[in-house]
Amino acid sequence: GNASQFANATNSLTTSGGFEDGYSAIDYALNNYSFRNGAAVNFVLITDEDRDIGNSSLNFNNILSGMQAKNALLNVVVNSQMTGSNGQRAIGADAHGNAFLADGLGGFTTNSGGVTGPNYSYDTTKADYVNLAWATGNSTISGAAWDLNMLRAGGNTAKSFTAAFAEIKATEALKQTPHKIPEPASTLGLMALGLVGTSSMLKRKR
């Protein structure tokens, strides 16, 4: 959204002890934000709780339908664990069975064919959020779920999380808008600098 929409959305943001309904957040964005023609619509939902049902009229099916109507992808950063085919805990995973794994050096590798679902999810997190993210997209591209606690771990694990999340999100956007002209090198350079800054900020916060 624009600056005004962002200010409105964050004006009453509660960071602890609050009631969180991720479906209400997605529904609000779907019905109150405007999107440019041809834009890659991609939502990121971040929460350490499962769904607190604030609006009983919202459910998995109608939220998914709303996202599909806008060709939107959903990525969720939640309290949920996933693994690759080798049993290693993953940073995140998509609906196509791709698991993104920390390499111990701040980078990541991709392990395919090994993810069937989280080994652990807080309460209804998998049913409400992980499955919803995995249901968005198509046979070529899908939304993804990310383990919030891998980001919270700090150090090289958090760097790996940042690297994987940024690269996968950029790849998603390119696949969502294949008709777009590639960005010039200067713009890509600025994006790279931004990602470095994000990584440095996370390091300082830790």
Short mmCIF file of C-alpha atoms in Angstrom, two decimals:
data_model
loop_
_atom_site.label_atom_id
_atom_site.label_comp_id
_atom_site.label_asym_id
_atom_site.label_seq_id
_atom_site.Cartn_x
_atom_site.Cartn_y
_atom_site.Cartn_z
CA GLY A 1 0.00 0.00 0.00
CA ASN A 2 0.92 3.66 0.13
CA ALA A 3 2.29 5.61 3.10
CA SER A 4 -1.18 6.60 4.32
CA GLN A 5 -2.44 3.01 4.20
CA PHE A 6 0.66 1.82 6.05
CA ALA A 7 0.19 4.44 8.76
CA ASN A 8 -3.46 3.46 9.14
CA ALA A 9 -2.63 -0.25 9.34
CA THR A 10 0.06 0.25 12.00
CA ASN A 11 -1.66 2.96 14.04
CA SER A 12 -3.26 0.50 16.44
CA LEU A 13 -0.68 -2.28 16.12
CA THR A 14 -0.37 -4.38 19.27
CA THR A 15 2.96 -6.15 19.66
CA SER A 16 2.21 -8.25 22.74
CA GLY A 17 -0.74 -9.61 24.66
CA GLY A 18 -3.17 -8.78 21.89
CA PHE A 19 -5.85 -10.61 19.96
CA GLU A 20 -4.59 -11.63 16.54
CA ASP A 21 -6.74 -12.85 13.66
CA GLY A 22 -4.58 -13.24 10.57
CA TYR A 23 -7.62 -13.89 8.41
CA SER A 24 -9.05 -10.48 9.36
CA ALA A 25 -5.75 -8.86 8.37
CA ILE A 26 -5.74 -10.57 4.98
CA ASP A 27 -9.42 -9.78 4.43
CA TYR A 28 -8.80 -6.11 5.25
CA ALA A 29 -5.98 -5.88 2.73
CA LEU A 30 -8.01 -7.66 0.03
CA ASN A 31 -10.97 -5.32 0.42
CA ASN A 32 -9.34 -1.98 1.29
CA TYR A 33 -6.08 -1.85 -0.66
CA SER A 34 -5.86 -1.11 -4.35
CA PHE A 35 -3.34 -2.91 -6.53
CA ARG A 36 -1.73 -1.71 -9.76
CA ASN A 37 -2.65 -3.54 -12.94
CA GLY A 38 -0.03 -6.21 -13.55
CA ALA A 39 1.42 -5.95 -10.05
CA ALA A 40 2.77 -9.05 -8.31
CA VAL A 41 0.40 -9.29 -5.33
CA ASN A 42 2.18 -11.05 -2.51
CA PHE A 43 1.16 -10.98 1.14
CA VAL A 44 3.44 -11.70 4.09
CA LEU A 45 1.76 -12.63 7.39
CA ILE A 46 4.01 -12.70 10.46
CA THR A 47 2.73 -13.97 13.81
CA ASP A 48 3.88 -16.22 16.64
CA GLU A 49 0.29 -17.22 17.49
CA ASP A 50 -2.28 -19.43 15.87
CA ARG A 51 -5.47 -17.82 14.62
CA ASP A 52 -7.64 -16.04 17.16
CA ILE A 53 -11.04 -15.99 15.47
CA GLY A 54 -12.18 -12.37 15.53
CA ASN A 55 -14.55 -12.66 12.59
CA SER A 56 -16.40 -15.96 12.41
CA SER A 57 -17.61 -15.24 8.88
CA LEU A 58 -14.05 -15.65 7.61
CA ASN A 59 -12.74 -19.12 6.92
CA PHE A 60 -10.04 -20.94 4.96
CA ASN A 61 -12.12 -21.25 1.79
CA ASN A 62 -13.36 -17.67 1.46
CA ILE A 63 -9.96 -16.18 2.30
CA LEU A 64 -8.31 -18.46 -0.26
CA SER A 65 -10.93 -17.51 -2.86
CA GLY A 66 -10.29 -13.83 -2.21
CA MET A 67 -6.58 -14.29 -2.73
CA GLN A 68 -7.07 -16.37 -5.86
CA ALA A 69 -9.29 -13.64 -7.32
CA LYS A 70 -6.29 -11.29 -7.18
CA ASN A 71 -3.76 -13.97 -8.17
CA ALA A 72 -2.10 -13.31 -4.84
CA LEU A 73 0.53 -15.43 -3.12
CA LEU A 74 0.79 -15.77 0.64
CA ASN A 75 3.96 -16.26 2.65
CA VAL A 76 3.59 -16.87 6.38
CA VAL A 77 6.33 -16.48 8.99
CA VAL A 78 4.93 -18.48 11.88
CA ASN A 79 5.60 -20.73 14.86
CA SER A 80 5.91 -23.91 12.83
CA GLN A 81 8.72 -26.36 12.13
CA MET A 82 9.46 -27.99 8.78
CA THR A 83 12.10 -30.43 7.59
CA GLY A 84 13.80 -31.44 4.37
CA SER A 85 14.06 -35.00 3.06
CA ASN A 86 17.27 -35.46 5.02
CA GLY A 87 15.46 -34.67 8.28
CA GLN A 88 17.28 -31.34 8.74
CA ARG A 89 15.13 -28.57 10.17
CA ALA A 90 14.21 -26.15 7.41
CA ILE A 91 14.06 -22.36 7.35
CA GLY A 92 10.92 -22.67 5.27
CA ALA A 93 9.15 -24.72 2.62
CA ASP A 94 6.77 -24.26 -0.28
CA ALA A 95 3.87 -26.33 -1.56
CA HIS A 96 6.03 -28.01 -4.21
CA GLY A 97 8.09 -29.82 -1.58
CA ASN A 98 11.07 -27.48 -1.68
CA ALA A 99 12.72 -27.05 1.71
CA PHE A 100 15.14 -24.17 2.29
CA LEU A 101 17.97 -25.15 4.63
CA ALA A 102 20.58 -23.10 6.48
CA ASP A 103 24.11 -23.97 5.36
CA GLY A 104 25.79 -22.90 8.62
CA LEU A 105 27.57 -19.99 6.93
CA GLY A 106 24.72 -17.53 6.52
CA GLY A 107 23.60 -18.89 3.16
CA PHE A 108 21.10 -21.59 2.26
CA THR A 109 20.54 -24.65 0.12
CA THR A 110 17.36 -26.11 -1.35
CA ASN A 111 16.31 -29.68 -0.70
CA SER A 112 13.43 -30.92 -2.84
CA GLY A 113 10.95 -33.70 -2.36
CA GLY A 114 11.25 -34.03 1.39
CA VAL A 115 8.67 -31.73 2.95
CA THR A 116 5.28 -33.17 3.79
CA GLY A 117 4.41 -30.73 6.54
CA PRO A 118 5.57 -29.28 9.86
CA ASN A 119 6.65 -31.68 12.59
CA TYR A 120 5.46 -29.11 15.09
CA SER A 121 3.07 -26.18 14.80
CA TYR A 122 1.59 -24.08 17.56
CA ASP A 123 -2.04 -25.19 17.96
CA THR A 124 -3.93 -24.51 14.68
CA THR A 125 -1.06 -22.67 12.94
CA LYS A 126 -0.58 -25.38 10.30
CA ALA A 127 -4.26 -25.71 9.45
CA ASP A 128 -4.99 -21.98 9.38
CA TYR A 129 -1.81 -20.41 8.05
CA VAL A 130 0.70 -22.93 6.64
CA ASN A 131 -1.89 -24.79 4.58
CA LEU A 132 -3.36 -21.49 3.37
CA ALA A 133 0.02 -20.27 2.14
CA TRP A 134 0.66 -23.58 0.40
CA ALA A 135 -2.77 -23.42 -1.28
CA THR A 136 -2.00 -20.13 -3.03
CA GLY A 137 -0.35 -20.16 -6.41
CA ASN A 138 -0.35 -22.81 -9.11
CA SER A 139 1.71 -25.67 -10.55
CA THR A 140 4.56 -23.29 -11.34
CA ILE A 141 4.73 -21.16 -8.21
CA SER A 142 3.32 -21.38 -4.72
CA GLY A 143 3.28 -19.51 -1.46
CA ALA A 144 5.61 -20.62 1.30
CA ALA A 145 5.73 -21.08 5.06
CA TRP A 146 8.71 -19.93 7.13
CA ASP A 147 9.84 -20.91 10.63
CA LEU A 148 9.79 -17.76 12.77
CA ASN A 149 12.05 -19.37 15.36
CA MET A 150 14.83 -19.83 12.80
CA LEU A 151 14.84 -16.04 12.39
CA ARG A 152 14.75 -15.57 16.17
CA ALA A 153 17.79 -17.83 16.55
CA GLY A 154 20.05 -15.01 15.37
CA GLY A 155 23.59 -15.43 14.09
CA ASN A 156 24.20 -17.30 10.85
CA THR A 157 20.80 -18.99 11.09
CA ALA A 158 19.05 -15.61 10.94
CA LYS A 159 21.33 -14.57 8.07
CA SER A 160 20.36 -17.75 6.23
CA PHE A 161 16.70 -17.00 6.87
CA THR A 162 17.09 -13.48 5.45
CA ALA A 163 19.00 -14.70 2.40
CA ALA A 164 16.48 -17.44 1.61
CA PHE A 165 13.42 -15.29 2.23
CA ALA A 166 14.70 -12.43 0.06
CA GLU A 167 15.73 -14.67 -2.83
CA ILE A 168 12.58 -16.79 -2.82
CA LYS A 169 10.34 -13.72 -2.61
CA ALA A 170 12.17 -12.07 -5.53
CA THR A 171 11.82 -15.27 -7.57
CA GLU A 172 8.11 -15.42 -6.79
CA ALA A 173 7.59 -11.83 -7.94
CA LEU A 174 9.41 -12.48 -11.22
CA LYS A 175 7.31 -15.58 -11.89
CA GLN A 176 4.13 -13.68 -11.04
CA THR A 177 4.92 -11.01 -13.64
CA PRO A 178 6.74 -12.80 -16.49
CA HIS A 179 5.70 -10.10 -18.97
CA LYS A 180 7.63 -7.40 -17.12
CA ILE A 181 10.84 -5.96 -18.59
CA PRO A 182 13.85 -7.00 -16.46
CA GLU A 183 15.03 -4.38 -13.99
CA PRO A 184 18.17 -2.45 -14.97
CA ALA A 185 21.40 -3.36 -13.22
CA SER A 186 21.33 -0.17 -11.14
CA THR A 187 17.97 -1.11 -9.62
CA LEU A 188 19.14 -4.64 -8.88
CA GLY A 189 22.24 -3.19 -7.26
CA LEU A 190 20.12 -1.00 -4.99
CA MET A 191 18.02 -4.03 -4.04
CA ALA A 192 21.18 -5.95 -3.15
CA LEU A 193 22.34 -3.07 -0.95
CA GLY A 194 18.93 -3.06 0.74
CA LEU A 195 19.20 -6.77 1.53
CA VAL A 196 22.67 -6.26 2.98
CA GLY A 197 21.26 -3.48 5.13
CA THR A 198 18.44 -5.75 6.31
CA SER A 199 20.94 -8.43 7.28
CA SER A 200 23.08 -5.90 9.16
CA MET A 201 20.03 -4.55 10.98
CA LEU A 202 19.03 -8.02 12.12
CA LYS A 203 22.58 -8.63 13.34
CA ARG A 204 22.56 -5.41 15.36
CA LYS A 205 19.16 -6.26 16.85
CA ARG A 206 20.43 -9.65 17.96
#
